[in-house]
PDB file of C-alpha atoms and ligand atoms in Angstrom:
ATOM      1  CA  MET A   1     -18.600  24.306 -35.437  1.00 46.00           C
ATOM      2  CA  ASN A   2     -16.958  24.277 -32.028  1.00 49.00           C
ATOM      3  CA  ALA A   3     -16.637  20.604 -31.056  1.00 50.00           C
ATOM      4  CA  THR A   4     -17.593  21.262 -27.434  1.00 52.00           C
ATOM      5  CA  ALA A   5     -20.804  22.984 -28.445  1.00 54.00           C
ATOM      6  CA  ALA A   6     -21.844  20.012 -30.600  1.00 62.00           C
ATOM      7  CA  VAL A   7     -21.312  17.437 -27.849  1.00 89.00           C
ATOM      8  CA  ALA A   8     -23.635  17.163 -24.877  1.00 97.00           C
ATOM      9  CA  ALA A   9     -22.677  17.041 -21.220  1.00 98.00           C
ATOM     10  CA  ALA A  10     -24.636  14.895 -18.776  1.00 98.00           C
ATOM     11  CA  VAL A  11     -25.463  15.602 -15.136  1.00 98.00           C
ATOM     12  CA  VAL A  12     -26.077  12.501 -13.013  1.00 98.00           C
ATOM     13  CA  PRO A  13     -27.883  13.224  -9.745  1.00 98.00           C
ATOM     14  CA  ALA A  14     -26.627  10.488  -7.419  1.00 98.00           C
ATOM     15  CA  ALA A  15     -26.869  12.097  -3.992  1.00 98.00           C
ATOM     16  CA  GLY A  16     -30.100  10.487  -2.804  1.00 97.00           C
ATOM     17  CA  ARG A  17     -30.298   8.132   0.129  1.00 95.00           C
ATOM     18  CA  GLY A  18     -32.589   5.571  -1.432  1.00 96.00           C
ATOM     19  CA  GLU A  19     -34.987   5.436   1.496  1.00 97.00           C
ATOM     20  CA  ARG A  20     -37.615   3.491  -0.435  1.00 97.00           C
ATOM     21  CA  LEU A  21     -35.047   0.810  -1.276  1.00 97.00           C
ATOM     22  CA  GLY A  22     -34.594   0.104   2.422  1.00 95.00           C
ATOM     23  CA  PRO A  23     -31.582   0.130   4.731  1.00 94.00           C
ATOM     24  CA  GLY A  24     -28.105   0.011   3.212  1.00 92.00           C
ATOM     25  CA  ALA A  25     -25.637   2.169   1.322  1.00 92.00           C
ATOM     26  CA  PRO A  26     -26.850   5.253  -0.605  1.00 94.00           C
ATOM     27  CA  LYS A  27     -28.851   3.927  -3.570  1.00 96.00           C
ATOM     28  CA  ALA A  28     -26.370   4.986  -6.262  1.00 97.00           C
ATOM     29  CA  LEU A  29     -23.728   2.845  -4.578  1.00 96.00           C
ATOM     30  CA  ARG A  30     -25.897  -0.257  -4.203  1.00 97.00           C
ATOM     31  CA  GLU A  31     -24.820  -3.067  -6.507  1.00 97.00           C
ATOM     32  CA  LEU A  32     -26.460  -4.597  -9.530  1.00 97.00           C
ATOM     33  CA  GLY A  33     -24.598  -7.594 -10.943  1.00 96.00           C
ATOM     34  CA  GLY A  34     -21.687  -6.732  -8.652  1.00 96.00           C
ATOM     35  CA  VAL A  35     -21.354  -3.188 -10.045  1.00 97.00           C
ATOM     36  CA  PRO A  36     -22.751  -0.029  -8.379  1.00 98.00           C
ATOM     37  CA  LEU A  37     -25.893   1.463  -9.969  1.00 98.00           C
ATOM     38  CA  LEU A  38     -23.986   4.712 -10.525  1.00 98.00           C
ATOM     39  CA  VAL A  39     -21.290   2.970 -12.568  1.00 98.00           C
ATOM     40  CA  HIS A  40     -23.932   1.328 -14.769  1.00 98.00           C
ATOM     41  CA  ALA A  41     -25.635   4.694 -15.294  1.00 98.00           C
ATOM     42  CA  VAL A  42     -22.409   6.545 -16.126  1.00 98.00           C
ATOM     43  CA  ARG A  43     -21.355   3.789 -18.540  1.00 97.00           C
ATOM     44  CA  ALA A  44     -24.736   3.984 -20.267  1.00 97.00           C
ATOM     45  CA  LEU A  45     -24.071   7.680 -20.900  1.00 97.00           C
ATOM     46  CA  THR A  46     -20.421   7.392 -21.963  1.00 96.00           C
ATOM     47  CA  ARG A  47     -21.420   4.697 -24.464  1.00 95.00           C
ATOM     48  CA  SER A  48     -23.244   7.422 -26.396  1.00 96.00           C
ATOM     49  CA  ARG A  49     -21.145   9.375 -28.871  1.00 94.00           C
ATOM     50  CA  ALA A  50     -23.410  12.332 -28.134  1.00 96.00           C
ATOM     51  CA  VAL A  51     -22.026  12.641 -24.588  1.00 97.00           C
ATOM     52  CA  GLY A  52     -18.582  14.192 -24.078  1.00 96.00           C
ATOM     53  CA  LEU A  53     -18.618  14.937 -20.353  1.00 97.00           C
ATOM     54  CA  VAL A  54     -20.395  13.462 -17.324  1.00 98.00           C
ATOM     55  CA  VAL A  55     -20.788  15.377 -14.055  1.00 98.00           C
ATOM     56  CA  VAL A  56     -21.856  13.215 -11.105  1.00 98.00           C
ATOM     57  CA  ALA A  57     -23.556  14.888  -8.113  1.00 98.00           C
ATOM     58  CA  ALA A  58     -22.458  12.552  -5.323  1.00 98.00           C
ATOM     59  CA  PRO A  59     -23.569  12.394  -1.682  1.00 96.00           C
ATOM     60  CA  ALA A  60     -21.878  15.436  -0.100  1.00 95.00           C
ATOM     61  CA  ASP A  61     -19.826  13.303   2.303  1.00 95.00           C
ATOM     62  CA  GLY A  62     -18.890  10.789  -0.391  1.00 95.00           C
ATOM     63  CA  VAL A  63     -17.212  12.734  -3.192  1.00 97.00           C
ATOM     64  CA  ALA A  64     -13.732  11.212  -2.797  1.00 97.00           C
ATOM     65  CA  GLY A  65     -15.221   7.730  -2.516  1.00 96.00           C
ATOM     66  CA  VAL A  66     -17.207   8.191  -5.720  1.00 97.00           C
ATOM     67  CA  VAL A  67     -14.122   9.426  -7.594  1.00 96.00           C
ATOM     68  CA  ALA A  68     -12.235   6.313  -6.459  1.00 95.00           C
ATOM     69  CA  LEU A  69     -15.165   4.084  -7.357  1.00 96.00           C
ATOM     70  CA  LEU A  70     -15.427   5.417 -10.921  1.00 95.00           C
ATOM     71  CA  ASP A  71     -11.657   5.021 -11.377  1.00 94.00           C
ATOM     72  CA  SER A  72     -11.728   1.460 -10.091  1.00 94.00           C
ATOM     73  CA  HIS A  73     -14.403   0.534 -12.637  1.00 94.00           C
ATOM     74  CA  GLY A  74     -12.384   1.511 -15.657  1.00 87.00           C
ATOM     75  CA  LEU A  75     -13.935   4.927 -16.253  1.00 85.00           C
ATOM     76  CA  GLU A  76     -10.736   6.903 -15.664  1.00 77.00           C
ATOM     77  CA  GLY A  77     -10.149   7.529 -19.387  1.00 72.00           C
ATOM     78  CA  LYS A  78     -13.470   9.388 -19.738  1.00 79.00           C
ATOM     79  CA  ASP A  79     -14.183  13.019 -18.948  1.00 94.00           C
ATOM     80  CA  ILE A  80     -16.045  12.525 -15.674  1.00 97.00           C
ATOM     81  CA  ARG A  81     -16.217  15.043 -12.855  1.00 97.00           C
ATOM     82  CA  VAL A  82     -17.686  14.590  -9.414  1.00 98.00           C
ATOM     83  CA  VAL A  83     -19.252  17.364  -7.341  1.00 98.00           C
ATOM     84  CA  ALA A  84     -21.070  17.351  -4.012  1.00 98.00           C
ATOM     85  CA  GLY A  85     -24.842  16.998  -4.460  1.00 98.00           C
ATOM     86  CA  GLY A  86     -27.532  18.721  -2.425  1.00 97.00           C
ATOM     87  CA  ALA A  87     -30.474  18.075  -0.123  1.00 95.00           C
ATOM     88  CA  THR A  88     -32.981  17.592  -2.964  1.00 94.00           C
ATOM     89  CA  ARG A  89     -32.666  16.155  -6.457  1.00 95.00           C
ATOM     90  CA  GLN A  90     -33.316  19.612  -7.843  1.00 95.00           C
ATOM     91  CA  GLU A  91     -30.414  21.061  -5.861  1.00 95.00           C
ATOM     92  CA  SER A  92     -28.116  18.199  -6.895  1.00 97.00           C
ATOM     93  CA  VAL A  93     -28.869  18.885 -10.565  1.00 97.00           C
ATOM     94  CA  ARG A  94     -28.259  22.605 -10.095  1.00 97.00           C
ATOM     95  CA  LEU A  95     -24.877  21.934  -8.476  1.00 98.00           C
ATOM     96  CA  GLY A  96     -23.915  19.514 -11.259  1.00 98.00           C
ATOM     97  CA  LEU A  97     -24.976  21.990 -13.914  1.00 98.00           C
ATOM     98  CA  ALA A  98     -22.712  24.641 -12.381  1.00 98.00           C
ATOM     99  CA  ALA A  99     -19.698  22.394 -13.087  1.00 98.00           C
ATOM    100  CA  ILE A 100     -20.336  22.211 -16.842  1.00 97.00           C
ATOM    101  CA  PRO A 101     -18.113  24.454 -18.991  1.00 96.00           C
ATOM    102  CA  ALA A 102     -19.945  27.477 -20.393  1.00 93.00           C
ATOM    103  CA  GLU A 103     -19.460  26.489 -24.035  1.00 95.00           C
ATOM    104  CA  VAL A 104     -21.453  23.238 -23.727  1.00 97.00           C
ATOM    105  CA  GLY A 105     -24.786  23.843 -25.457  1.00 97.00           C
ATOM    106  CA  ILE A 106     -26.737  20.661 -24.674  1.00 98.00           C
ATOM    107  CA  VAL A 107     -27.216  19.115 -21.235  1.00 98.00           C
ATOM    108  CA  LEU A 108     -28.744  15.746 -20.401  1.00 98.00           C
ATOM    109  CA  VAL A 109     -29.853  14.910 -16.870  1.00 98.00           C
ATOM    110  CA  HIS A 110     -29.861  11.219 -15.989  1.00 98.00           C
ATOM    111  CA  ASP A 111     -30.773   9.551 -12.688  1.00 98.00           C
ATOM    112  CA  ALA A 112     -28.079   7.305 -11.225  1.00 98.00           C
ATOM    113  CA  ALA A 113     -31.057   5.168 -10.265  1.00 98.00           C
ATOM    114  CA  ARG A 114     -31.737   4.260 -13.939  1.00 98.00           C
ATOM    115  CA  PRO A 115     -28.754   1.961 -14.534  1.00 98.00           C
ATOM    116  CA  LEU A 116     -30.034   0.067 -17.569  1.00 98.00           C
ATOM    117  CA  VAL A 117     -31.103   2.830 -19.945  1.00 98.00           C
ATOM    118  CA  PRO A 118     -30.264   1.675 -23.495  1.00 98.00           C
ATOM    119  CA  VAL A 119     -27.838   3.881 -25.429  1.00 97.00           C
ATOM    120  CA  GLU A 120     -30.500   4.358 -28.109  1.00 98.00           C
ATOM    121  CA  VAL A 121     -32.585   6.385 -25.651  1.00 98.00           C
ATOM    122  CA  VAL A 122     -29.606   8.587 -24.762  1.00 98.00           C
ATOM    123  CA  ASP A 123     -28.912   9.160 -28.466  1.00 98.00           C
ATOM    124  CA  ALA A 124     -32.556   9.881 -29.298  1.00 98.00           C
ATOM    125  CA  VAL A 125     -32.898  12.499 -26.549  1.00 98.00           C
ATOM    126  CA  ALA A 126     -29.651  14.245 -27.516  1.00 98.00           C
ATOM    127  CA  SER A 127     -30.669  14.214 -31.200  1.00 98.00           C
ATOM    128  CA  ALA A 128     -34.039  15.785 -30.472  1.00 98.00           C
ATOM    129  CA  VAL A 129     -32.349  18.663 -28.626  1.00 98.00           C
ATOM    130  CA  ARG A 130     -29.808  19.032 -31.406  1.00 97.00           C
ATOM    131  CA  ALA A 131     -32.714  19.179 -33.861  1.00 97.00           C
ATOM    132  CA  GLY A 132     -34.142  22.201 -32.048  1.00 97.00           C
ATOM    133  CA  ALA A 133     -36.262  21.154 -29.049  1.00 98.00           C
ATOM    134  CA  GLU A 134     -35.533  23.103 -25.852  1.00 98.00           C
ATOM    135  CA  ALA A 135     -36.585  20.279 -23.522  1.00 98.00           C
ATOM    136  CA  VAL A 136     -37.006  16.577 -24.312  1.00 98.00           C
ATOM    137  CA  VAL A 137     -38.202  13.709 -22.110  1.00 98.00           C
ATOM    138  CA  PRO A 138     -38.256  10.007 -22.928  1.00 98.00           C
ATOM    139  CA  ALA A 139     -41.481   8.369 -21.837  1.00 98.00           C
ATOM    140  CA  VAL A 140     -43.550   5.211 -22.090  1.00 98.00           C
ATOM    141  CA  PRO A 141     -47.316   4.595 -22.019  1.00 98.00           C
ATOM    142  CA  LEU A 142     -48.803   3.434 -18.718  1.00 97.00           C
ATOM    143  CA  ALA A 143     -49.841  -0.144 -18.111  1.00 95.00           C
ATOM    144  CA  ASP A 144     -52.081   0.667 -15.140  1.00 96.00           C
ATOM    145  CA  THR A 145     -55.172   2.805 -15.053  1.00 96.00           C
ATOM    146  CA  VAL A 146     -54.468   5.897 -12.929  1.00 97.00           C
ATOM    147  CA  LYS A 147     -56.842   7.610 -10.496  1.00 97.00           C
ATOM    148  CA  ARG A 148     -56.514  10.954  -8.803  1.00 97.00           C
ATOM    149  CA  VAL A 149     -57.412  10.758  -5.137  1.00 97.00           C
ATOM    150  CA  GLU A 150     -57.691  12.939  -2.102  1.00 97.00           C
ATOM    151  CA  PRO A 151     -54.744  11.573  -0.087  1.00 96.00           C
ATOM    152  CA  VAL A 152     -55.740  10.099   3.297  1.00 96.00           C
ATOM    153  CA  PRO A 153     -52.946   8.377   5.222  1.00 95.00           C
ATOM    154  CA  GLY A 154     -54.045   4.789   5.745  1.00 95.00           C
ATOM    155  CA  GLY A 155     -57.098   5.325   3.487  1.00 90.00           C
ATOM    156  CA  PRO A 156     -59.767   4.779   2.331  1.00 96.00           C
ATOM    157  CA  GLU A 157     -59.101   7.621  -0.145  1.00 97.00           C
ATOM    158  CA  PRO A 158     -61.924   9.243  -2.094  1.00 98.00           C
ATOM    159  CA  VAL A 159     -61.387   9.058  -5.865  1.00 98.00           C
ATOM    160  CA  LEU A 160     -61.628  12.407  -7.650  1.00 98.00           C
ATOM    161  CA  ASP A 161     -61.396  11.256 -11.244  1.00 98.00           C
ATOM    162  CA  THR A 162     -59.720   8.970 -13.769  1.00 98.00           C
ATOM    163  CA  PRO A 163     -57.560  10.684 -16.394  1.00 97.00           C
ATOM    164  CA  ASP A 164     -57.746   9.165 -19.868  1.00 97.00           C
ATOM    165  CA  ARG A 165     -54.852   6.714 -19.899  1.00 97.00           C
ATOM    166  CA  ALA A 166     -54.208   7.268 -23.590  1.00 96.00           C
ATOM    167  CA  THR A 167     -53.014  10.800 -22.794  1.00 96.00           C
ATOM    168  CA  LEU A 168     -50.681   9.779 -19.935  1.00 97.00           C
ATOM    169  CA  ARG A 169     -46.977   8.925 -20.123  1.00 98.00           C
ATOM    170  CA  ALA A 170     -44.531   7.712 -17.493  1.00 97.00           C
ATOM    171  CA  VAL A 171     -41.414   9.794 -17.955  1.00 98.00           C
ATOM    172  CA  GLN A 172     -37.855   8.615 -17.631  1.00 98.00           C
ATOM    173  CA  THR A 173     -34.353   9.989 -17.961  1.00 98.00           C
ATOM    174  CA  PRO A 174     -32.083  11.091 -19.559  1.00 98.00           C
ATOM    175  CA  GLN A 175     -34.014  14.284 -20.141  1.00 98.00           C
ATOM    176  CA  GLY A 176     -32.330  16.659 -22.566  1.00 98.00           C
ATOM    177  CA  PHE A 177     -32.220  20.457 -22.628  1.00 98.00           C
ATOM    178  CA  ARG A 178     -30.729  23.421 -24.303  1.00 98.00           C
ATOM    179  CA  ARG A 179     -28.259  24.465 -21.685  1.00 98.00           C
ATOM    180  CA  GLU A 180     -29.556  28.002 -21.323  1.00 97.00           C
ATOM    181  CA  THR A 181     -33.111  26.719 -20.859  1.00 98.00           C
ATOM    182  CA  LEU A 182     -32.139  24.354 -18.042  1.00 98.00           C
ATOM    183  CA  ALA A 183     -29.783  26.809 -16.339  1.00 97.00           C
ATOM    184  CA  GLY A 184     -32.445  29.523 -16.610  1.00 97.00           C
ATOM    185  CA  VAL A 185     -35.244  27.538 -14.962  1.00 97.00           C
ATOM    186  CA  HIS A 186     -32.977  26.285 -12.181  1.00 96.00           C
ATOM    187  CA  ALA A 187     -31.896  29.856 -11.448  1.00 96.00           C
ATOM    188  CA  LYS A 188     -35.537  31.010 -11.359  1.00 95.00           C
ATOM    189  CA  ALA A 189     -36.535  28.156  -9.067  1.00 93.00           C
ATOM    190  CA  LEU A 190     -33.687  29.031  -6.713  1.00 93.00           C
ATOM    191  CA  ALA A 191     -34.760  32.663  -6.633  1.00 91.00           C
ATOM    192  CA  GLU A 192     -38.335  31.575  -5.848  1.00 87.00           C
ATOM    193  CA  GLU A 193     -37.216  29.286  -3.054  1.00 82.00           C
ATOM    194  CA  GLY A 194     -35.406  32.228  -1.553  1.00 71.00           C
ATOM    195  CA  ALA A 195     -38.542  34.381  -1.642  1.00 67.00           C
ATOM    196  CA  ALA A 196     -39.208  35.511   1.919  1.00 58.00           C
ATOM    197  CA  ASP A 197     -43.019  35.443   1.536  1.00 62.00           C
ATOM    198  CA  GLY A 198     -43.164  31.641   1.729  1.00 61.00           C
ATOM    199  CA  THR A 199     -44.785  31.311  -1.709  1.00 63.00           C
ATOM    200  CA  GLY A 200     -41.901  29.192  -3.020  1.00 68.00           C
ATOM    201  CA  LEU A 201     -43.130  26.048  -4.745  1.00 74.00           C
ATOM    202  CA  PRO A 202     -41.883  22.608  -3.678  1.00 78.00           C
ATOM    203  CA  PRO A 203     -38.919  21.142  -5.583  1.00 77.00           C
ATOM    204  CA  VAL A 204     -39.800  19.202  -8.702  1.00 83.00           C
ATOM    205  CA  THR A 205     -39.036  15.512  -9.214  1.00 87.00           C
ATOM    206  CA  ASP A 206     -37.857  16.003 -12.784  1.00 92.00           C
ATOM    207  CA  ASP A 207     -36.179  18.809 -14.667  1.00 96.00           C
ATOM    208  CA  ALA A 208     -38.742  19.038 -17.445  1.00 97.00           C
ATOM    209  CA  GLY A 209     -41.207  19.896 -14.668  1.00 96.00           C
ATOM    210  CA  LEU A 210     -39.254  23.084 -14.013  1.00 96.00           C
ATOM    211  CA  VAL A 211     -39.322  24.022 -17.683  1.00 97.00           C
ATOM    212  CA  GLU A 212     -43.104  23.510 -17.651  1.00 97.00           C
ATOM    213  CA  ARG A 213     -43.459  25.597 -14.481  1.00 95.00           C
ATOM    214  CA  PHE A 214     -41.873  28.568 -16.208  1.00 95.00           C
ATOM    215  CA  GLY A 215     -43.813  28.211 -19.434  1.00 93.00           C
ATOM    216  CA  GLY A 216     -41.281  26.401 -21.597  1.00 96.00           C
ATOM    217  CA  ARG A 217     -42.140  23.785 -24.195  1.00 98.00           C
ATOM    218  CA  VAL A 218     -41.352  20.153 -23.416  1.00 98.00           C
ATOM    219  CA  VAL A 219     -41.662  17.328 -25.934  1.00 98.00           C
ATOM    220  CA  VAL A 220     -41.747  13.571 -25.424  1.00 98.00           C
ATOM    221  CA  VAL A 221     -39.797  10.968 -27.396  1.00 98.00           C
ATOM    222  CA  PRO A 222     -40.148   7.197 -26.972  1.00 98.00           C
ATOM    223  CA  GLY A 223     -38.469   5.853 -23.848  1.00 98.00           C
ATOM    224  CA  HIS A 224     -37.698   2.208 -23.112  1.00 98.00           C
ATOM    225  CA  GLU A 225     -39.018  -0.297 -20.580  1.00 98.00           C
ATOM    226  CA  GLU A 226     -35.441  -1.031 -19.463  1.00 98.00           C
ATOM    227  CA  ALA A 227     -34.895   2.613 -18.509  1.00 98.00           C
ATOM    228  CA  PHE A 228     -37.035   2.081 -15.394  1.00 98.00           C
ATOM    229  CA  LYS A 229     -35.949   3.619 -12.099  1.00 98.00           C
ATOM    230  CA  VAL A 230     -34.721   1.430  -9.278  1.00 98.00           C
ATOM    231  CA  THR A 231     -36.878   2.725  -6.442  1.00 98.00           C
ATOM    232  CA  ARG A 232     -38.133  -0.228  -4.365  1.00 97.00           C
ATOM    233  CA  PRO A 233     -36.592  -3.628  -3.584  1.00 97.00           C
ATOM    234  CA  LEU A 234     -38.600  -5.353  -6.335  1.00 97.00           C
ATOM    235  CA  ASP A 235     -37.053  -3.002  -8.927  1.00 98.00           C
ATOM    236  CA  LEU A 236     -33.637  -4.354  -8.006  1.00 97.00           C
ATOM    237  CA  VAL A 237     -34.868  -7.907  -8.582  1.00 97.00           C
ATOM    238  CA  LEU A 238     -36.135  -6.893 -12.032  1.00 98.00           C
ATOM    239  CA  ALA A 239     -32.895  -5.062 -12.815  1.00 98.00           C
ATOM    240  CA  GLU A 240     -30.849  -8.146 -11.912  1.00 98.00           C
ATOM    241  CA  ALA A 241     -32.994 -10.221 -14.282  1.00 98.00           C
ATOM    242  CA  VAL A 242     -32.618  -7.721 -17.135  1.00 98.00           C
ATOM    243  CA  LEU A 243     -28.862  -7.585 -16.623  1.00 97.00           C
ATOM    244  CA  ALA A 244     -28.596 -11.411 -16.531  1.00 97.00           C
ATOM    245  CA  ARG A 245     -30.550 -11.589 -19.785  1.00 96.00           C
ATOM    246  CA  ARG A 246     -28.211  -9.051 -21.409  1.00 95.00           C
ATOM    247  CA  ARG A 247     -25.111 -10.865 -20.213  1.00 93.00           C
ATOM    248  CA  ALA A 248     -26.473 -14.193 -21.518  1.00 93.00           C
ATOM    249  CA  ALA A 249     -27.267 -12.600 -24.887  1.00 92.00           C
ATOM    250  CA  ASP A 250     -23.742 -11.120 -25.079  1.00 89.00           C
ATOM    251  CA  ALA A 251     -22.202 -14.527 -24.355  1.00 81.00           C
ATOM    252  CA  TYR A 252     -23.584 -15.970 -27.581  1.00 76.00           C
TER     253      TYR A 252
HETATM  254  N1  LIG B 301     -30.991  12.498  -5.903  1.00 70.87           N
HETATM  255  C1  LIG B 301     -29.951  13.424  -5.718  1.00 70.87           C
HETATM  256  N2  LIG B 301     -29.951  14.251  -4.629  1.00 70.87           N
HETATM  257  C2  LIG B 301     -30.940  14.179  -3.726  1.00 70.87           C
HETATM  258  C3  LIG B 301     -32.023  13.261  -3.898  1.00 70.87           C
HETATM  259  C4  LIG B 301     -32.022  12.440  -5.005  1.00 70.87           C
HETATM  260  O1  LIG B 301     -29.014  13.475  -6.535  1.00 70.87           O
HETATM  261  N3  LIG B 301     -30.889  14.977  -2.660  1.00 70.87           N
HETATM  262  C5  LIG B 301     -30.934  11.571  -7.051  1.00 70.87           C
HETATM  263  C6  LIG B 301     -30.920  10.116  -6.615  1.00 70.87           C
HETATM  264  O2  LIG B 301     -29.590   9.739  -6.228  1.00 70.87           O
HETATM  265  C7  LIG B 301     -31.426   9.399  -7.834  1.00 70.87           C
HETATM  266  C8  LIG B 301     -32.312  10.434  -8.525  1.00 70.87           C
HETATM  267  O3  LIG B 301     -32.067  11.682  -7.866  1.00 70.87           O
HETATM  268  O4  LIG B 301     -30.384   9.015  -8.733  1.00 70.87           O
HETATM  269  C9  LIG B 301     -33.784  10.057  -8.483  1.00 70.87           C
HETATM  270  O5  LIG B 301     -34.261  10.149  -7.142  1.00 70.87           O
HETATM  271  P1  LIG B 301     -34.934   8.974  -6.326  1.00 70.87           P
HETATM  272  O6  LIG B 301     -35.216   7.794  -7.179  1.00 70.87           O
HETATM  273  O7  LIG B 301     -36.011   9.563  -5.502  1.00 70.87           O
HETATM  274  O8  LIG B 301     -33.696   8.505  -5.389  1.00 70.87           O
HETATM  275  P2  LIG B 301     -33.530   8.704  -3.824  1.00 70.87           P
HETATM  276  O9  LIG B 301     -33.929  10.078  -3.439  1.00 70.87           O
HETATM  277  O10 LIG B 301     -32.147   8.256  -3.511  1.00 70.87           O
HETATM  278  O11 LIG B 301     -34.558   7.616  -3.254  1.00 70.87           O
HETATM  279  P3  LIG B 301     -35.693   7.825  -2.107  1.00 70.87           P
HETATM  280  O12 LIG B 301     -36.560   8.947  -2.622  1.00 70.87           O
HETATM  281  O13 LIG B 301     -36.367   6.506  -2.033  1.00 70.87           O
HETATM  282  O14 LIG B 301     -34.937   8.178  -0.849  1.00 70.87           O
HETATM  283 MG1  LIG B 302     -36.009  10.728  -3.718  1.00 70.87          MG
END
């Protein structure tokens, strides 16, 4: 078998501003244990033997800086490319996907904002795609009960209903896809956005959501609590604690 076809490529959307994290550098460049979130996330991917290439979608005005940053953190020996990201996560993923060589058959998409994903999750997602799934998401059960509401800024918000928690999952990344599936749904979404009649749907917050929108089949594999997304300031506190625990464990 062609070696390139057997190995997955990963797209890392890293072009967000991190507004919910508060003022400061773009989120992917904020530090965790003295190392930018993006570097943690890229390392987590390159640690997996399933991943042969990583394409980072960087803030459009920060491509050269991101290249230098990855080099300065000892990632220069890996096959890592950096492209300019877009205005939405969906666009950033599409631009990253366009930089992957045509012969690569499996693509993972991993948020730069999930720096601590264990390599076992990366491997499990890639394996499930290799085993035949067209779209795979890692996910964990929810701790909280969830209610659907009618949004009212400032509240109070009327509750519509309470979905059965046992059927709900919080999804993470990396999400894995057959390349043609992912490229196909991104192309369709782009065509829809361009529709002049204004019926275009809003961008999705994860790639599996696009596969679902166009009728594809998505399956869930177990995620990991340490694959959480750094979104708000408290997430950074938790991430620092997880990293400190790992470093202490490695020291023994
Ligand atoms: N992302 C991206 N391009 C965008 C927006 C988001 O590549 N235009 C990336 C982020 O860099 C992040 C991932 O998508 O790695 C998940 O998005 P999110 O957690 O929402 O990050 P931000 O958009 O940066 O944060 P916020 O929504 O709080 O501004
Ligand atoms: Mg965002």
